[in-house]
XYZ file of C-alpha atoms in Angstrom:
727
model
C -26.819 22.470 -48.550
C -24.568 22.408 -45.568
C -25.624 19.893 -42.995
C -24.637 20.198 -39.144
C -24.167 17.467 -37.121
C -23.817 17.614 -33.287
C -23.297 14.495 -30.848
C -25.236 14.310 -28.022
C -22.208 14.029 -25.382
C -20.257 17.344 -26.314
C -22.974 19.825 -28.093
C -20.346 21.149 -30.619
C -21.470 21.839 -34.053
C -19.482 19.984 -36.836
C -19.415 20.780 -40.163
C -19.427 17.581 -42.601
C -17.554 18.342 -45.745
C -19.285 15.177 -47.531
C -22.603 17.233 -47.269
C -21.530 20.274 -48.882
C -23.313 21.428 -52.250
C -20.280 21.926 -55.160
C -22.456 24.721 -56.321
C -21.758 26.383 -53.336
C -18.961 28.789 -52.476
C -16.703 27.021 -49.901
C -17.569 27.566 -46.265
C -16.123 30.355 -44.294
C -13.085 29.918 -41.970
C -14.096 28.599 -38.626
C -12.376 30.607 -35.576
C -13.921 28.760 -32.499
C -16.149 26.018 -31.482
C -20.353 26.848 -31.721
C -22.182 25.406 -29.041
C -25.617 24.403 -30.029
C -28.449 24.872 -27.928
C -30.447 21.523 -29.254
C -29.595 18.607 -31.663
C -31.161 19.292 -34.746
C -33.751 16.669 -36.048
C -31.868 16.228 -39.275
C -28.750 14.480 -37.541
C -30.780 12.093 -35.954
C -31.947 8.900 -37.260
C -35.558 8.711 -37.746
C -36.426 12.253 -39.362
C -39.477 13.690 -38.341
C -40.543 10.638 -35.958
C -37.671 11.386 -33.863
C -38.418 15.334 -34.066
C -41.763 14.552 -32.526
C -40.192 12.326 -29.808
C -37.303 15.070 -29.391
C -40.128 17.789 -28.617
C -42.170 15.235 -26.154
C -39.256 15.022 -24.171
C -38.300 18.483 -23.481
C -39.354 19.488 -20.218
C -38.461 22.589 -17.941
C -38.935 23.080 -14.203
C -37.453 24.557 -10.997
C -35.847 21.877 -8.746
C -33.635 22.521 -5.382
C -30.223 21.336 -5.725
C -28.396 20.504 -2.709
C -25.020 22.477 -2.972
C -22.908 22.414 0.338
C -23.210 22.793 3.798
C -23.336 26.480 4.439
C -25.712 27.138 1.399
C -28.033 23.855 1.838
C -30.631 23.455 -0.533
C -31.065 26.111 -3.582
C -33.405 26.351 -6.440
C -32.219 26.109 -9.857
C -34.257 26.530 -13.227
C -33.723 22.801 -14.978
C -34.056 22.363 -19.007
C -34.256 18.840 -20.380
C -33.851 18.806 -23.884
C -32.149 16.275 -26.776
C -30.892 14.009 -23.724
C -29.198 17.131 -22.161
C -30.209 18.250 -18.350
C -28.660 21.896 -18.342
C -29.387 23.688 -15.066
C -28.930 27.340 -14.091
C -29.442 29.884 -11.050
C -32.853 31.660 -11.173
C -33.060 35.096 -13.100
C -35.806 36.898 -14.493
C -37.270 35.208 -17.316
C -36.947 38.035 -20.033
C -33.092 38.166 -18.959
C -33.124 34.134 -19.191
C -34.483 33.807 -22.479
C -35.398 30.508 -20.958
C -38.351 29.643 -23.498
C -39.790 31.126 -26.698
C -42.967 31.122 -28.462
C -41.535 28.515 -30.837
C -40.401 26.177 -28.014
C -42.325 22.987 -27.271
C -41.567 22.432 -23.701
C -43.562 20.931 -20.961
C -43.315 22.620 -17.456
C -43.364 20.573 -14.441
C -44.623 22.242 -11.238
C -45.137 25.388 -10.318
C -43.140 27.781 -12.744
C -45.162 31.234 -13.346
C -43.187 34.268 -14.114
C -44.595 35.517 -10.639
C -42.596 32.868 -8.654
C -39.535 33.441 -10.597
C -40.091 37.326 -9.957
C -40.068 36.307 -6.228
C -37.078 34.283 -6.633
C -34.889 36.847 -8.432
C -36.092 39.627 -5.488
C -34.041 37.404 -3.371
C -31.243 36.612 -5.594
C -29.496 40.540 -5.147
C -27.771 41.985 -8.041
C -28.575 40.355 -11.469
C -25.835 39.195 -13.478
C -26.075 38.115 -17.099
C -27.661 34.050 -17.274
C -24.576 31.570 -17.172
C -25.331 28.056 -17.087
C -24.173 26.458 -13.753
C -23.856 22.614 -14.957
C -24.823 20.202 -17.844
C -25.695 16.615 -17.457
C -25.706 14.079 -20.439
C -28.254 11.396 -19.828
C -26.190 9.329 -22.315
C -23.548 8.501 -19.654
C -25.541 8.931 -16.305
C -28.153 7.408 -14.175
C -30.989 8.306 -11.784
C -32.817 6.999 -8.914
C -35.116 8.063 -6.713
C -34.500 8.445 -2.771
C -35.649 5.762 -0.382
C -35.970 8.089 2.505
C -37.428 11.230 1.123
C -40.326 10.801 -1.418
C -39.453 14.542 -2.898
C -35.991 13.503 -3.436
C -33.991 11.847 -6.250
C -30.172 11.433 -7.712
C -28.499 11.811 -10.748
C -24.985 10.019 -11.190
C -22.208 10.605 -13.283
C -18.940 9.508 -13.231
C -17.457 12.661 -11.768
C -20.404 14.003 -9.910
C -24.008 13.071 -8.090
C -26.675 15.571 -8.135
C -28.980 15.476 -5.203
C -32.251 17.191 -6.288
C -35.358 17.594 -4.284
C -38.972 18.865 -6.041
C -42.106 20.723 -4.444
C -44.178 17.252 -4.520
C -44.109 13.768 -5.036
C -46.129 14.125 -8.513
C -43.367 16.426 -9.455
C -40.446 14.066 -8.564
C -42.471 11.030 -10.557
C -43.093 13.781 -13.254
C -39.079 14.074 -13.479
C -38.120 10.688 -13.297
C -40.658 9.965 -16.116
C -38.994 12.475 -18.167
C -35.485 11.255 -17.590
C -36.598 7.661 -18.606
C -38.317 8.659 -21.630
C -35.225 11.165 -22.577
C -32.672 8.333 -22.089
C -34.900 6.217 -24.410
C -35.173 8.669 -27.133
C -31.484 9.252 -27.110
C -30.088 5.637 -26.955
C -26.293 5.106 -26.100
C -24.432 5.784 -29.601
C -20.554 5.482 -29.618
C -18.615 8.300 -30.388
C -16.849 6.258 -33.060
C -19.484 7.089 -35.526
C -19.521 9.101 -38.585
C -17.771 12.266 -37.462
C -15.299 13.290 -39.848
C -13.441 16.619 -40.266
C -11.680 18.568 -42.813
C -7.930 18.049 -42.915
C -6.024 20.956 -43.336
C -4.043 19.155 -46.195
C -7.476 18.500 -48.113
C -7.801 22.368 -48.638
C -6.611 24.187 -51.459
C -7.548 27.578 -53.202
C -7.875 28.285 -56.894
C -7.283 31.792 -58.178
C -8.389 31.297 -61.762
C -11.888 32.985 -61.653
C -10.326 35.725 -59.463
C -7.460 36.577 -62.381
C -10.176 36.117 -65.156
C -12.549 38.432 -63.592
C -9.663 41.025 -63.022
C -8.552 40.817 -66.450
C -11.974 41.524 -67.607
C -12.106 44.679 -65.699
C -9.085 45.454 -67.760
C -6.336 45.375 -64.878
C -2.834 45.007 -65.982
C -0.759 41.875 -65.366
C 1.346 43.210 -62.666
C -2.024 44.264 -60.794
C -3.352 41.020 -61.376
C -0.443 39.238 -59.822
C -0.496 41.598 -56.774
C -4.135 40.760 -55.998
C -3.499 36.933 -56.622
C -0.567 37.284 -54.182
C -2.663 38.968 -51.549
C -5.318 36.445 -52.016
C -2.946 33.505 -51.173
C -1.374 34.869 -48.455
C -4.741 35.647 -46.742
C -5.640 31.868 -47.568
C -2.038 30.814 -45.741
C -3.183 32.477 -42.830
C -6.543 30.842 -42.569
C -4.902 27.594 -43.558
C -2.878 27.927 -40.231
C -5.940 28.543 -38.102
C -7.868 25.484 -39.429
C -4.753 23.145 -38.557
C -4.754 24.635 -35.126
C -8.720 24.324 -35.455
C -8.478 20.737 -36.180
C -5.770 19.788 -33.913
C -7.920 21.211 -31.226
C -10.951 19.204 -32.416
C -9.199 15.876 -32.830
C -7.613 16.053 -29.203
C -11.271 17.099 -27.956
C -12.623 14.232 -29.520
C -9.855 11.719 -28.379
C -10.725 12.837 -24.707
C -14.509 12.273 -25.194
C -13.976 9.194 -26.506
C -11.920 8.111 -23.612
C -14.549 9.787 -21.335
C -17.421 7.835 -22.887
C -15.121 4.563 -22.762
C -14.714 5.078 -19.307
C -18.488 5.891 -18.440
C -19.303 2.772 -20.866
C -17.041 0.390 -18.823
C -18.651 1.950 -15.552
C -22.026 1.053 -16.677
C -21.213 -2.313 -17.505
C -18.157 -4.546 -15.539
C -17.040 -1.322 -13.765
C -14.332 1.453 -14.165
C -11.107 1.091 -11.855
C -10.314 3.447 -9.039
C -7.198 3.205 -7.205
C -7.338 1.818 -3.679
C -3.844 1.714 -1.798
C -0.816 1.628 -3.714
C -0.423 -0.363 -7.186
C -3.739 -1.874 -6.364
C -7.297 -1.287 -7.721
C -10.917 -1.999 -7.342
C -13.805 -1.846 -9.721
C -16.412 0.922 -9.403
C -19.345 1.151 -11.351
C -21.080 4.253 -11.606
C -24.405 3.058 -12.372
C -27.186 3.308 -9.501
C -30.321 1.807 -11.440
C -32.147 -0.935 -9.486
C -31.780 -3.056 -11.773
C -28.258 -4.339 -11.035
C -28.215 -2.857 -7.337
C -26.590 -5.128 -4.804
C -28.180 -5.387 -1.385
C -25.662 -5.880 1.914
C -26.104 -6.489 5.400
C -26.071 -3.166 7.372
C -26.720 -4.524 10.962
C -23.490 -5.691 11.614
C -21.127 -2.663 11.510
C -23.869 -0.220 11.594
C -21.814 2.119 14.098
C -18.185 1.194 12.604
C -16.191 4.220 12.596
C -14.511 4.901 9.356
C -10.912 6.184 9.490
C -8.266 7.219 6.878
C -4.940 7.967 7.950
C -1.506 9.354 7.526
C 1.657 8.222 5.813
C 4.246 8.394 8.623
C 7.654 7.570 9.511
C 9.273 6.274 12.529
C 12.304 8.266 13.077
C 12.165 10.536 16.270
C 15.018 12.155 18.510
C 16.389 10.200 21.080
C 14.390 11.145 24.349
C 16.380 8.969 26.653
C 16.011 5.605 27.910
C 14.812 6.550 31.298
C 10.911 5.978 32.034
C 9.220 6.468 35.495
C 6.798 3.830 34.232
C 6.845 0.267 36.090
C 8.333 -2.046 33.510
C 6.258 -5.714 33.336
C 6.274 -6.061 29.845
C 9.135 -8.502 29.836
C 9.801 -7.418 26.058
C 11.921 -4.033 26.651
C 14.607 -4.669 24.587
C 12.967 -6.578 21.615
C 13.717 -5.495 18.342
C 10.524 -4.578 16.585
C 9.728 -5.710 12.751
C 10.344 -3.465 9.508
C 8.025 -5.069 7.440
C 4.715 -6.813 7.040
C 4.741 -10.542 6.394
C 4.528 -11.422 2.400
C 1.078 -11.962 1.449
C 0.158 -15.926 0.895
C -2.304 -14.989 -1.836
C -2.887 -12.830 -4.758
C -5.409 -10.061 -3.755
C -8.926 -9.457 -5.715
C -10.283 -6.597 -7.068
C -13.227 -5.508 -5.766
C -16.262 -3.067 -6.837
C -16.207 -0.287 -4.056
C -18.757 1.712 -5.920
C -21.109 -0.853 -6.257
C -21.391 -1.631 -2.846
C -21.791 2.016 -1.659
C -23.608 3.810 -4.366
C -27.118 3.257 -2.199
C -25.797 4.700 0.664
C -24.944 8.504 -0.566
C -26.024 10.739 2.281
C -25.749 7.945 5.005
C -23.386 7.013 7.815
C -20.994 4.726 6.124
C -20.225 2.838 9.151
C -23.658 0.844 8.511
C -22.338 -0.384 5.385
C -21.104 -3.829 5.436
C -17.893 -4.044 3.175
C -15.681 -6.988 2.484
C -12.090 -7.248 4.127
C -10.402 -6.132 0.842
C -11.292 -2.590 2.161
C -9.729 -2.809 5.634
C -6.110 -2.399 6.769
C -4.399 -4.713 9.179
C -4.956 -2.764 12.284
C -7.832 -1.948 14.476
C -9.354 1.156 15.357
C -8.105 0.561 18.736
C -4.628 0.695 17.466
C -5.396 3.285 15.336
C -5.852 5.560 18.495
C -2.263 4.625 19.590
C -0.876 5.757 16.249
C -1.728 9.667 17.712
C 1.340 8.800 20.441
C 4.182 8.430 17.639
C 5.407 11.589 18.415
C 5.037 11.371 22.028
C 8.401 12.850 22.550
C 6.757 16.373 21.878
C 4.898 15.622 25.411
C 8.228 14.947 27.162
C 9.420 18.148 25.668
C 6.610 20.178 27.089
C 6.743 18.399 30.233
C 10.460 19.624 30.615
C 9.440 22.940 29.437
C 7.082 23.421 32.013
C 9.260 22.260 34.861
C 11.725 24.870 33.697
C 9.210 27.483 33.992
C 8.650 28.074 30.016
C 4.962 27.780 29.675
C 5.157 28.916 26.000
C 6.970 26.596 24.805
C 5.172 23.677 26.881
C 1.852 25.048 25.018
C 3.957 25.150 21.468
C 4.969 21.321 21.994
C 1.618 20.454 22.742
C 0.238 22.233 19.883
C 2.721 20.384 17.652
C 1.703 16.996 19.177
C -2.049 17.775 18.674
C -1.047 18.418 14.812
C 1.441 15.487 14.520
C -1.310 13.085 15.069
C -2.860 13.522 11.721
C 0.690 13.121 9.573
C -0.277 9.357 9.180
C -3.216 9.826 7.173
C -1.810 10.822 4.012
C -2.105 8.083 1.538
C -4.231 5.700 3.929
C -7.492 5.030 1.936
C -8.355 1.725 3.683
C -10.158 1.712 7.206
C -9.142 0.028 10.253
C -11.260 -3.124 11.330
C -14.282 -1.867 13.956
C -13.380 -3.562 17.194
C -16.037 -5.832 18.668
C -17.821 -4.583 22.069
C -15.103 -5.075 24.689
C -12.602 -5.725 22.377
C -9.187 -3.992 23.650
C -5.510 -3.310 22.811
C -2.269 -2.500 24.647
C 1.169 -0.727 23.808
C 4.126 -1.280 26.074
C 7.028 0.714 24.391
C 9.541 1.579 27.325
C 11.779 2.578 24.482
C 9.023 5.576 24.238
C 8.780 5.456 27.636
C 5.005 5.215 27.119
C 2.276 2.782 27.852
C -1.048 2.590 26.447
C -4.082 1.203 26.719
C -7.683 1.291 24.721
C -11.268 -0.522 25.109
C -14.273 -0.615 22.765
C -16.868 0.629 25.606
C -20.177 1.393 23.078
C -21.192 -0.063 20.116
C -24.186 2.159 19.846
C -22.728 4.732 19.251
C -19.685 3.230 18.433
C -16.944 4.941 21.333
C -13.441 3.887 21.697
C -12.104 4.721 25.185
C -8.092 5.397 25.461
C -5.766 6.031 28.022
C -1.683 6.577 27.973
C 0.790 7.277 30.513
C 4.228 8.988 29.684
C 6.865 11.006 31.401
C 5.493 13.247 33.727
C 2.122 13.295 31.722
C -1.016 11.576 31.492
C -3.365 11.417 28.185
C -7.000 10.159 27.494
C -10.022 10.438 25.790
C -12.843 8.825 23.969
C -13.791 8.902 20.342
C -16.824 8.775 18.345
C -16.696 9.249 14.611
C -19.667 10.474 12.686
C -19.093 9.351 9.087
C -21.121 10.630 5.974
C -20.787 9.196 2.256
C -21.444 11.933 -0.031
C -21.228 10.422 -3.292
C -17.919 11.328 -4.300
C -16.547 12.172 -0.842
C -16.590 10.396 2.847
C -16.785 12.979 5.664
C -15.619 12.085 8.858
C -16.677 14.394 12.090
C -14.993 13.303 15.156
C -16.951 13.697 18.585
C -15.204 13.580 21.941
C -12.428 15.574 24.187
C -8.966 14.600 24.100
C -7.330 15.334 27.775
C -3.778 15.778 28.351
C -2.915 16.338 32.180
C 0.932 16.853 33.372
C 2.347 15.781 36.751
C 2.337 19.764 37.895
C -1.670 19.973 37.288
C -1.522 22.109 34.131
C -4.139 20.674 31.749
C -4.746 21.228 28.077
C -8.014 19.844 26.276
C -9.068 19.772 22.601
C -11.261 17.937 20.005
C -10.055 16.861 16.376
C -11.002 18.736 13.112
C -12.999 17.203 10.411
C -11.517 14.977 8.024
C -12.764 14.275 4.299
C -11.624 11.636 1.793
C -12.410 12.837 -1.851
C -12.577 11.121 -5.266
C -14.133 7.939 -4.261
C -15.368 7.364 -7.345
C -13.151 8.598 -10.263
C -9.704 10.276 -9.827
C -7.159 9.991 -7.142
C -8.062 9.390 -3.789
C -6.678 12.076 -1.076
C -7.290 12.860 2.300
C -7.911 16.315 3.628
C -8.528 17.713 7.448
C -10.376 20.905 7.916
C -11.749 23.247 10.453
C -10.544 24.953 13.981
C -8.811 23.242 16.815
C -8.984 24.715 20.266
C -6.501 23.805 22.782
C -7.508 25.058 25.997
C -5.274 25.370 28.819
C -6.032 25.779 32.473
C -3.387 28.359 33.434
C -1.626 30.753 31.324
C -1.752 29.950 27.641
C -4.361 28.524 24.975
C -3.778 27.772 21.345
C -5.876 28.109 18.155
C -5.003 26.162 14.910
C -7.021 26.444 11.658
C -6.494 23.637 8.919
C -7.149 25.094 5.896
C -9.563 23.115 3.710
C -7.762 22.375 0.291
C -9.267 23.682 -2.875
C -9.262 22.164 -6.135
C -6.273 24.391 -7.807
C -4.544 24.510 -4.264
C -0.913 24.597 -4.758
C 0.531 24.325 -1.118
C -2.349 21.862 0.489
C -2.159 20.644 3.841
C -1.496 24.345 5.548
C -1.996 24.791 9.199
C -1.962 28.128 10.926
C -2.648 29.554 14.215
C -1.494 31.523 17.263
C -0.912 30.983 21.187
C -2.183 33.425 23.531
C -2.252 34.275 27.002
C -5.095 34.817 29.376
C -5.382 38.271 28.586
C -5.888 37.401 24.956
C -2.522 38.801 23.905
C -0.805 36.630 21.253
C 2.496 35.035 22.603
C 3.510 33.226 19.275
C 2.551 32.480 15.770
C 2.417 28.914 14.435
C 2.114 27.558 10.836
C 3.177 24.933 8.728
C 1.668 21.839 7.311
C -0.006 18.539 9.185
C 1.835 16.422 6.703
C 5.153 17.367 6.898
C 6.239 20.193 9.647
C 5.320 22.683 12.095
C 7.007 26.104 12.976
C 6.684 28.881 15.267
C 7.612 32.733 15.755
C 7.319 34.391 19.294
C 5.886 37.405 19.903
C 2.824 39.007 18.262
C 2.764 41.407 14.615
C 4.720 38.855 12.558
C 4.035 39.872 9.002
C 2.640 37.039 6.660
C 5.923 37.157 4.931
C 7.892 35.997 7.483
C 5.429 33.594 8.900
C 5.174 31.447 5.553
C 8.876 31.501 5.155
C 10.235 28.731 7.162
C 13.921 30.320 6.480
C 12.977 33.319 8.158
C 13.434 33.661 11.979
C 11.243 30.687 12.706
C 11.857 27.887 14.932
C 11.133 23.976 14.096
C 8.764 22.586 16.226
C 7.894 19.099 14.964
C 8.838 17.385 11.609
C 7.426 14.093 10.486
C 10.115 11.245 10.173
C 11.010 9.767 6.928
C 9.276 7.031 5.128
C 9.498 3.104 5.851
C 12.048 1.353 3.329
C 9.491 -1.119 2.782
C 6.211 0.444 1.346
C 2.973 -1.450 1.422
C -0.393 -1.221 -0.403
C -1.723 0.115 3.235
C 0.955 2.776 3.143
C 1.323 1.848 6.733
C 4.064 3.932 8.512
C 6.864 2.365 9.964
C 5.103 2.875 13.471
C 2.089 1.544 12.547
C 3.471 -1.666 11.361
C 4.810 -2.616 14.743
C 1.242 -2.083 16.111
C -0.122 -5.793 15.326
C 3.017 -7.607 15.813
C 3.231 -10.687 18.361
C 6.691 -10.348 19.676
C 7.889 -13.501 21.115
C 6.498 -14.343 24.575
C 3.698 -11.705 24.269
C 0.821 -13.667 23.197
C 1.085 -15.606 26.443
C 0.550 -12.316 28.270
C -2.412 -10.880 26.541
C -6.272 -10.930 27.585
C -8.302 -12.757 24.778
C -10.102 -9.314 24.074
C -6.458 -8.245 22.631
C -6.803 -6.786 18.594
C -3.638 -8.724 17.976
C -5.622 -11.881 18.671
C -8.660 -11.434 16.139
C -8.395 -13.786 13.576
C -9.815 -11.967 10.344
C -7.515 -8.940 11.034
C -4.325 -11.718 11.445
C -5.027 -13.361 8.275
C -5.429 -10.037 6.381
C -1.891 -9.320 7.408
C -0.585 -12.580 6.349
C -2.126 -11.897 2.996
C -4.608 -15.020 3.495
C -7.604 -13.070 2.078
C -10.323 -15.655 1.825
C -9.742 -17.060 5.377
C -9.836 -13.501 6.583
C -13.049 -12.734 4.527
C -14.880 -15.872 6.220
C -13.459 -14.460 9.656
C -14.593 -11.111 9.372
C -18.347 -12.502 7.910
C -18.455 -14.860 11.131
C -17.537 -11.905 13.760
C -19.886 -9.888 12.162
C -22.600 -12.004 12.736
C -21.536 -12.259 16.535
C -21.750 -8.355 16.612
C -24.918 -8.543 15.815
C -25.236 -9.603 19.816
C -23.812 -6.336 21.168
C -26.686 -3.932 20.860
C -28.604 -6.536 22.825
C -25.755 -6.963 25.296
C -25.503 -3.150 25.757
C -29.115 -2.932 26.350
C -29.270 -5.390 28.854
C -26.818 -3.717 30.960
C -23.235 -4.774 29.862
C -20.501 -2.484 31.108
C -16.936 -1.484 30.069
C -14.134 -3.534 31.962
C -11.200 -1.116 32.309
C -13.223 2.320 31.887
C -15.991 4.040 33.232
C -18.134 7.220 32.564
C -17.690 10.265 34.968
C -20.920 11.625 34.092
C -23.548 11.798 31.266
C -21.542 14.272 29.030
C -18.304 13.453 30.923
C -15.436 11.398 29.027
C -14.967 7.780 29.687
C -11.775 7.307 32.330
C -9.812 4.515 32.712
C -10.407 2.974 36.324
C -7.412 1.024 36.625
C -6.114 -2.582 37.199
C -5.128 -3.706 33.744
C -1.649 -3.480 34.034
C -1.732 -5.475 37.031
C -3.839 -8.317 35.939
C -1.557 -8.194 33.116
C 1.302 -8.983 35.628
C -0.683 -12.230 37.061
C -1.969 -12.897 33.797
C -5.119 -13.191 35.273
C -8.187 -12.736 32.872
C -10.880 -14.765 34.172
C -13.437 -11.930 33.741
C -12.282 -11.531 30.104
C -14.236 -13.102 27.607
C -12.983 -14.752 24.509
C -15.104 -12.726 22.201
C -13.050 -13.939 18.925
C -14.107 -17.505 19.658
C -16.873 -19.742 18.313
C -20.586 -19.131 18.917
C -23.757 -20.980 18.102
C -26.563 -19.499 16.290
C -28.964 -20.265 19.241
C -26.824 -17.560 21.093
C -27.220 -15.375 18.082
C -31.117 -15.756 18.246
C -31.116 -15.401 21.861
C -29.524 -11.770 21.557
C -31.879 -10.800 18.899
């Protein structure tokens, strides 16, 4: 008798050559892999007892599964059988063949035929039933939601299922069924008795055929011809079996590697890249037994930034500047690398820290310093000004009467701010309330200042002056963690005003970091950016969302139109590389997509720095936290460069940095109380309830006199009594 063996991880039927009856004919050649609906009881340890347990663990029902933001929650038919949870779209029962009279399946919730029919009537045209997904409980975990009594989650190494039931009792029944099924089908290694028939062990004998043909009276030549045909057919079959053997071997090698990764994830942790050449442990389990609790009060509104891979080469825009130069370090040579780390970095489990925060604002999760980069969110705002020469060009084009080229260069500037985000997987430090940052770059002709003006919600205001233009805005980033990705939604308006009165305004698009748990981390920006001008031209840019199989990611396409709605130019390129334009309307996609056509270059990102760090900072970003000679004495005590945990991290003193970060986070708890008690920003003021924070002036004048009497030492020591008084 032939025994079929099936491993619960892959649902592939295997033929065991050791179980073949010698009196039976050899097995027929197998031409493809066979999928089995359920695991035969004979393949499980325990015989009839295991069969009864398997039946008891088979349940079915309708659950609501979160799909995406456009479709939301959608009903799916779920079937739990033999340690495998499968789900598919709702069709009519007769088309699905969901249950048969011989099935011993317990139903959870309201799963009547009438309900299925009603759901089917809303699903449009019917298609042949097709399984949407399969989850193997052997390498997954699950837990209930703490915020919704009808929700629960199932975690695997590659995905997270967000599920919801109709009632509290239904959720309890599903969780009990999942727990029972996982106990019935315990973790068993793939390295068990799974044997394949090797092609070299297969042989064929023609003796019985020759004997039968001779008994039938055939001559010897005909017998030899038949024998040759038989051997030829066997040879062809042997080749097919050899290919099948190789496919199965490769498949099980891959499955073993997958299981090993999940076994590591369930115990000490799997490794997910964080930065260049460094790794951190990430556990895929989410059971409450090994859950780690973290404070979520000190960084509850901390924005999560993920930045680019920019470089610091830009055209020579001239040495002149219309800005007063009070810096005293105009001719200083800026650094090109970070200090060498004083300590060896430790690996930290990112997943074990954020796994219980799926669907929440990630800024409320307190993370160790190992996940930061040595710049603050205030300094990160200044990174958008790396290609400020585009605004200088826009100013000159406007002066000469070319409003179209001014609008095009403004669009290029808006896109260039994303170029530094590629490869930047660490988050900047969340500033303390009242923390500031200044940047005086006479060689670029710009002077920048920013301040954290609100703790709840976190709002950072900034102001920059350039050659004939001013740029300001405030930023409030709302971030959400979705299990495998982090989504950042910017809230706020950026304003650019030229000296001749022309104004452009826009808001940033959505940013998402993918493969937080498993795979290669990458950042993508997607959405529509509307750059609104108050005169002749405005611009619309679409950041295309990257798909899984995208061969040409990071695309940006758009157009500039006049006040009459007529297209004046077409814009295209990639936010991490370059941007082109073609003047006029009606340009074909073939021309637009080919930079070698009549398109003109607006902007190209600069070359990478020679000294690559694990943070993937650009050459420009490397200079942002530098304390040049004589600068420290001129800064207010609120400047980000003086923040001790950030400075220790830059120097590679990780233990000191972590201790200082924890100390400052305790102080951060005072921020909300201070804000509610009437605290006001020192250098910015909100013009109206729904207006942007604007710079009130006076900072650079105070800097010239080094008069910081009204600026508190926010990074200094504080007592527990002060903390208790603010609680």
